[in-house]
């Protein structure tokens, strides 16, 4: 099984569980076991590979943010895109996300980079590739994860309605080509990386745009604030 215990949140298992039984996913599981057996550090820890699904049940998803792959530094990745554990320095891309939220909504940035509160409020923080080797960004690309997460996006697109998809950068935008813009709100901008944030991410207004859309459909605005996040928030 992919996470070492076959654990997938029940609400998601009903919609995507069969995909994990495919031959290519079993090959991915074999690859992960082989790499770990060779003494290679793989992040995040096995029990957190599917953490995005644990934190945000299928029926609770309101917003989807697509990332690329986990942070490759020790202690950083915990299964949510753009997020790091409490006590870990906030990555520069996430600092730019905080800057845009402050500019857009007036919400002051927190002193940590743990986005678990967002996930628990309905923001699916989904990386395209769910594992990485220590110190080697992109090392598990084209091993099978992309097909799985493409399937997740496709299922959300087909089986849900009125979601907000935030696609930052060319990679996320390519992954989001299947999304039906007549059923969902699709927001596109450059990636918040320091290399590109000034070319369209900063000033994009995605957070207020998401809230306007959610309210226009009779829902409530998304709470983008982040309270203090103690170590015990990651369990």
mmCIF file of C-alpha atoms in Angstrom:
data_model
loop_
_atom_site.group_PDB
_atom_site.id
_atom_site.type_symbol
_atom_site.label_atom_id
_atom_site.label_comp_id
_atom_site.label_asym_id
_atom_site.label_seq_id
_atom_site.Cartn_x
_atom_site.Cartn_y
_atom_site.Cartn_z
ATOM 1 C CA UNK A 1 0.000 0.000 0.000
ATOM 2 C CA UNK A 2 1.166 3.529 -0.772
ATOM 3 C CA UNK A 3 1.385 4.868 2.781
ATOM 4 C CA UNK A 4 2.548 1.668 4.402
ATOM 5 C CA UNK A 5 -0.829 1.011 6.053
ATOM 6 C CA UNK A 6 -3.284 1.434 3.174
ATOM 7 C CA UNK A 7 -4.886 4.358 4.939
ATOM 8 C CA UNK A 8 -7.104 6.678 2.907
ATOM 9 C CA UNK A 9 -9.795 8.843 4.469
ATOM 10 C CA UNK A 10 -13.156 7.027 4.077
ATOM 11 C CA UNK A 11 -14.851 9.867 2.188
ATOM 12 C CA UNK A 12 -12.068 9.822 -0.408
ATOM 13 C CA UNK A 13 -11.835 6.040 -0.563
ATOM 14 C CA UNK A 14 -15.384 5.932 -1.906
ATOM 15 C CA UNK A 15 -14.379 8.150 -4.854
ATOM 16 C CA UNK A 16 -10.726 7.364 -5.626
ATOM 17 C CA UNK A 17 -9.863 4.253 -3.636
ATOM 18 C CA UNK A 18 -10.036 1.955 -6.657
ATOM 19 C CA UNK A 19 -7.274 3.927 -8.360
ATOM 20 C CA UNK A 20 -4.802 2.894 -5.670
ATOM 21 C CA UNK A 21 -5.326 -0.742 -6.679
ATOM 22 C CA UNK A 22 -4.123 -0.188 -10.247
ATOM 23 C CA UNK A 23 -0.958 -1.900 -11.435
ATOM 24 C CA UNK A 24 0.870 1.399 -11.893
ATOM 25 C CA UNK A 25 0.120 2.385 -8.303
ATOM 26 C CA UNK A 26 1.336 -0.974 -7.047
ATOM 27 C CA UNK A 27 4.511 -0.388 -9.081
ATOM 28 C CA UNK A 28 4.847 3.002 -7.368
ATOM 29 C CA UNK A 29 4.454 1.323 -3.964
ATOM 30 C CA UNK A 30 7.169 -1.172 -4.917
ATOM 31 C CA UNK A 31 9.434 1.692 -6.006
ATOM 32 C CA UNK A 32 8.952 3.471 -2.670
ATOM 33 C CA UNK A 33 9.692 0.304 -0.705
ATOM 34 C CA UNK A 34 12.816 -0.315 -2.779
ATOM 35 C CA UNK A 35 14.144 3.200 -2.245
ATOM 36 C CA UNK A 36 13.508 3.038 1.495
ATOM 37 C CA UNK A 37 15.081 -0.418 1.618
ATOM 38 C CA UNK A 38 18.191 1.078 0.018
ATOM 39 C CA UNK A 39 18.456 3.527 2.892
ATOM 40 C CA UNK A 40 17.126 6.558 1.005
ATOM 41 C CA UNK A 41 15.176 9.089 3.060
ATOM 42 C CA UNK A 42 11.762 9.698 1.546
ATOM 43 C CA UNK A 43 9.601 12.662 2.588
ATOM 44 C CA UNK A 44 7.019 13.069 3.976
ATOM 45 C CA UNK A 45 6.899 10.175 6.467
ATOM 46 C CA UNK A 46 4.818 7.248 5.206
ATOM 47 C CA UNK A 47 1.830 7.973 7.442
ATOM 48 C CA UNK A 48 1.603 11.537 6.058
ATOM 49 C CA UNK A 49 1.831 10.845 2.334
ATOM 50 C CA UNK A 50 -1.959 11.053 2.050
ATOM 51 C CA UNK A 51 -2.349 13.744 4.732
ATOM 52 C CA UNK A 52 -4.112 16.182 2.382
ATOM 53 C CA UNK A 53 -6.990 13.713 2.086
ATOM 54 C CA UNK A 54 -7.071 13.053 5.828
ATOM 55 C CA UNK A 55 -7.317 16.766 6.616
ATOM 56 C CA UNK A 56 -9.972 17.666 4.021
ATOM 57 C CA UNK A 57 -12.796 15.178 3.471
ATOM 58 C CA UNK A 58 -14.141 14.930 -0.082
ATOM 59 C CA UNK A 59 -17.488 16.525 0.745
ATOM 60 C CA UNK A 60 -15.821 19.397 2.640
ATOM 61 C CA UNK A 61 -13.584 20.599 -0.213
ATOM 62 C CA UNK A 62 -14.311 24.215 -1.138
ATOM 63 C CA UNK A 63 -10.981 25.384 -2.553
ATOM 64 C CA UNK A 64 -8.201 23.409 -4.248
ATOM 65 C CA UNK A 65 -4.612 24.662 -4.346
ATOM 66 C CA UNK A 66 -2.306 22.622 -6.566
ATOM 67 C CA UNK A 67 1.391 22.326 -5.779
ATOM 68 C CA UNK A 68 4.164 20.375 -7.494
ATOM 69 C CA UNK A 69 6.063 18.121 -5.098
ATOM 70 C CA UNK A 70 6.985 18.087 -1.378
ATOM 71 C CA UNK A 71 9.802 20.117 0.096
ATOM 72 C CA UNK A 72 12.956 17.951 0.079
ATOM 73 C CA UNK A 73 14.475 19.290 3.317
ATOM 74 C CA UNK A 74 14.462 17.273 6.522
ATOM 75 C CA UNK A 75 11.445 18.025 8.715
ATOM 76 C CA UNK A 76 9.692 20.248 6.158
ATOM 77 C CA UNK A 77 7.091 18.182 4.293
ATOM 78 C CA UNK A 78 4.027 16.840 6.076
ATOM 79 C CA UNK A 79 1.701 16.071 3.185
ATOM 80 C CA UNK A 80 0.139 19.473 2.438
ATOM 81 C CA UNK A 81 1.364 21.560 -0.502
ATOM 82 C CA UNK A 82 3.157 24.814 0.350
ATOM 83 C CA UNK A 83 2.935 23.923 4.066
ATOM 84 C CA UNK A 84 5.712 23.104 6.526
ATOM 85 C CA UNK A 85 5.685 21.866 10.078
ATOM 86 C CA UNK A 86 5.539 24.323 12.985
ATOM 87 C CA UNK A 87 9.028 25.436 13.934
ATOM 88 C CA UNK A 88 10.345 25.179 10.353
ATOM 89 C CA UNK A 89 11.310 28.393 8.561
ATOM 90 C CA UNK A 90 8.553 29.649 6.277
ATOM 91 C CA UNK A 91 9.543 28.960 2.641
ATOM 92 C CA UNK A 92 9.857 32.000 0.398
ATOM 93 C CA UNK A 93 6.982 30.971 -1.878
ATOM 94 C CA UNK A 94 4.677 30.742 1.120
ATOM 95 C CA UNK A 95 5.894 34.120 2.380
ATOM 96 C CA UNK A 96 4.681 35.557 -0.932
ATOM 97 C CA UNK A 97 1.319 33.841 -0.466
ATOM 98 C CA UNK A 98 1.067 35.517 2.939
ATOM 99 C CA UNK A 99 2.015 38.875 1.404
ATOM 100 C CA UNK A 100 -0.778 38.586 -1.145
ATOM 101 C CA UNK A 101 -3.335 37.613 1.493
ATOM 102 C CA UNK A 102 -2.343 40.651 3.542
ATOM 103 C CA UNK A 103 -2.546 42.936 0.510
ATOM 104 C CA UNK A 104 -5.813 41.403 -0.681
ATOM 105 C CA UNK A 105 -7.668 40.852 2.583
ATOM 106 C CA UNK A 106 -5.721 42.732 5.241
ATOM 107 C CA UNK A 107 -4.895 39.538 7.161
ATOM 108 C CA UNK A 108 -1.545 39.716 8.923
ATOM 109 C CA UNK A 109 0.871 36.855 8.224
ATOM 110 C CA UNK A 110 1.398 34.258 10.954
ATOM 111 C CA UNK A 111 4.824 33.433 12.350
ATOM 112 C CA UNK A 112 4.766 29.868 11.020
ATOM 113 C CA UNK A 113 4.192 27.980 7.785
ATOM 114 C CA UNK A 114 1.705 25.305 8.874
ATOM 115 C CA UNK A 115 -1.423 25.451 6.677
ATOM 116 C CA UNK A 116 -3.294 22.671 8.455
ATOM 117 C CA UNK A 117 -6.021 25.084 9.659
ATOM 118 C CA UNK A 118 -6.804 25.929 6.027
ATOM 119 C CA UNK A 119 -7.035 22.228 5.177
ATOM 120 C CA UNK A 120 -9.433 21.622 8.042
ATOM 121 C CA UNK A 121 -11.627 24.455 6.721
ATOM 122 C CA UNK A 122 -12.003 22.933 3.269
ATOM 123 C CA UNK A 123 -8.849 23.929 1.357
ATOM 124 C CA UNK A 124 -7.418 20.840 -0.331
ATOM 125 C CA UNK A 125 -3.651 21.379 -0.425
ATOM 126 C CA UNK A 126 -2.692 18.870 -3.095
ATOM 127 C CA UNK A 127 0.748 18.292 -4.526
ATOM 128 C CA UNK A 128 0.969 16.668 -7.957
ATOM 129 C CA UNK A 129 3.707 14.341 -6.692
ATOM 130 C CA UNK A 130 3.285 13.155 -3.113
ATOM 131 C CA UNK A 131 6.814 11.999 -2.222
ATOM 132 C CA UNK A 132 10.392 13.169 -2.704
ATOM 133 C CA UNK A 133 13.887 12.050 -1.729
ATOM 134 C CA UNK A 134 15.906 14.016 0.785
ATOM 135 C CA UNK A 135 17.720 16.926 -0.810
ATOM 136 C CA UNK A 136 16.587 16.048 -4.332
ATOM 137 C CA UNK A 137 13.621 18.107 -5.535
ATOM 138 C CA UNK A 138 11.536 16.424 -8.225
ATOM 139 C CA UNK A 139 13.129 13.013 -7.633
ATOM 140 C CA UNK A 140 9.807 11.151 -7.671
ATOM 141 C CA UNK A 141 8.320 12.828 -10.708
ATOM 142 C CA UNK A 142 7.095 10.467 -13.454
ATOM 143 C CA UNK A 143 6.940 7.511 -11.061
ATOM 144 C CA UNK A 144 3.152 7.314 -11.056
ATOM 145 C CA UNK A 145 1.912 10.030 -8.719
ATOM 146 C CA UNK A 146 0.876 12.397 -11.507
ATOM 147 C CA UNK A 147 -1.730 9.975 -12.837
ATOM 148 C CA UNK A 148 -3.219 9.554 -9.382
ATOM 149 C CA UNK A 149 -3.471 13.267 -8.658
ATOM 150 C CA UNK A 150 -4.788 13.933 -12.175
ATOM 151 C CA UNK A 151 -7.527 11.461 -11.286
ATOM 152 C CA UNK A 152 -8.245 13.344 -8.051
ATOM 153 C CA UNK A 153 -8.640 16.631 -9.950
ATOM 154 C CA UNK A 154 -10.831 14.952 -12.559
ATOM 155 C CA UNK A 155 -13.109 13.382 -9.920
ATOM 156 C CA UNK A 156 -13.497 16.704 -8.108
ATOM 157 C CA UNK A 157 -14.267 18.404 -11.407
ATOM 158 C CA UNK A 158 -16.931 15.845 -12.362
ATOM 159 C CA UNK A 159 -18.508 14.983 -9.027
ATOM 160 C CA UNK A 160 -18.478 18.317 -7.239
ATOM 161 C CA UNK A 161 -19.729 21.748 -8.277
ATOM 162 C CA UNK A 162 -18.877 25.296 -7.252
ATOM 163 C CA UNK A 163 -15.276 24.706 -6.194
ATOM 164 C CA UNK A 164 -12.481 27.244 -6.494
ATOM 165 C CA UNK A 165 -9.267 25.997 -8.120
ATOM 166 C CA UNK A 166 -6.155 28.126 -7.583
ATOM 167 C CA UNK A 167 -3.619 27.315 -10.282
ATOM 168 C CA UNK A 168 -0.303 29.048 -9.686
ATOM 169 C CA UNK A 169 2.338 28.610 -12.370
ATOM 170 C CA UNK A 170 2.450 26.749 -15.679
ATOM 171 C CA UNK A 171 2.707 23.321 -14.061
ATOM 172 C CA UNK A 172 -0.507 23.697 -12.040
ATOM 173 C CA UNK A 173 -2.298 25.320 -14.961
ATOM 174 C CA UNK A 174 -1.459 22.387 -17.232
ATOM 175 C CA UNK A 175 -2.734 19.975 -14.589
ATOM 176 C CA UNK A 176 -5.958 21.945 -14.333
ATOM 177 C CA UNK A 177 -6.857 21.848 -18.035
ATOM 178 C CA UNK A 178 -9.614 19.295 -17.360
ATOM 179 C CA UNK A 179 -11.496 21.648 -15.025
ATOM 180 C CA UNK A 180 -14.845 22.848 -16.340
ATOM 181 C CA UNK A 181 -14.918 26.608 -15.852
ATOM 182 C CA UNK A 182 -18.693 26.650 -16.154
ATOM 183 C CA UNK A 183 -19.021 24.468 -13.031
ATOM 184 C CA UNK A 184 -16.143 25.837 -11.007
ATOM 185 C CA UNK A 185 -14.130 29.044 -10.533
ATOM 186 C CA UNK A 186 -10.642 28.675 -11.958
ATOM 187 C CA UNK A 187 -8.062 31.272 -10.855
ATOM 188 C CA UNK A 188 -4.715 31.421 -12.651
ATOM 189 C CA UNK A 189 -1.540 33.352 -11.841
ATOM 190 C CA UNK A 190 2.214 32.938 -11.917
ATOM 191 C CA UNK A 191 3.806 30.826 -9.212
ATOM 192 C CA UNK A 192 4.474 32.584 -5.870
ATOM 193 C CA UNK A 193 8.148 31.661 -6.105
ATOM 194 C CA UNK A 194 10.491 34.652 -5.621
ATOM 195 C CA UNK A 195 11.537 34.110 -9.250
ATOM 196 C CA UNK A 196 8.053 34.779 -10.620
ATOM 197 C CA UNK A 197 5.760 36.217 -7.942
ATOM 198 C CA UNK A 198 6.297 39.788 -9.143
ATOM 199 C CA UNK A 199 5.134 38.831 -12.639
ATOM 200 C CA UNK A 200 1.502 38.329 -11.698
ATOM 201 C CA UNK A 201 1.051 36.506 -8.420
ATOM 202 C CA UNK A 202 1.471 39.527 -6.167
ATOM 203 C CA UNK A 203 -1.617 41.575 -6.864
ATOM 204 C CA UNK A 204 -3.657 38.706 -8.342
ATOM 205 C CA UNK A 205 -6.469 39.066 -5.797
ATOM 206 C CA UNK A 206 -7.217 35.357 -5.771
ATOM 207 C CA UNK A 207 -8.259 35.190 -2.144
ATOM 208 C CA UNK A 208 -10.918 37.876 -2.347
ATOM 209 C CA UNK A 209 -12.026 36.486 -5.734
ATOM 210 C CA UNK A 210 -12.474 33.047 -4.181
ATOM 211 C CA UNK A 211 -14.554 34.508 -1.382
ATOM 212 C CA UNK A 212 -16.775 36.471 -3.739
ATOM 213 C CA UNK A 213 -17.452 33.344 -5.750
ATOM 214 C CA UNK A 214 -18.235 31.195 -2.712
ATOM 215 C CA UNK A 215 -20.597 33.839 -1.334
ATOM 216 C CA UNK A 216 -22.260 34.310 -4.736
ATOM 217 C CA UNK A 217 -23.238 30.645 -4.637
ATOM 218 C CA UNK A 218 -24.891 31.009 -1.270
ATOM 219 C CA UNK A 219 -21.941 29.870 0.814
ATOM 220 C CA UNK A 220 -19.702 31.661 3.263
ATOM 221 C CA UNK A 221 -16.371 33.329 2.640
ATOM 222 C CA UNK A 222 -13.287 31.209 3.231
ATOM 223 C CA UNK A 223 -11.387 32.040 6.409
ATOM 224 C CA UNK A 224 -7.793 32.601 5.265
ATOM 225 C CA UNK A 225 -6.430 33.513 8.687
ATOM 226 C CA UNK A 226 -3.944 31.251 10.432
ATOM 227 C CA UNK A 227 -3.933 31.066 14.214
ATOM 228 C CA UNK A 228 -0.869 29.986 16.179
ATOM 229 C CA UNK A 229 -0.137 26.398 15.230
ATOM 230 C CA UNK A 230 1.464 24.380 18.040
ATOM 231 C CA UNK A 231 3.531 21.261 17.453
ATOM 232 C CA UNK A 232 0.556 19.159 18.539
ATOM 233 C CA UNK A 233 -1.369 20.347 15.459
ATOM 234 C CA UNK A 234 0.528 17.762 13.416
ATOM 235 C CA UNK A 235 -0.615 14.336 14.485
#
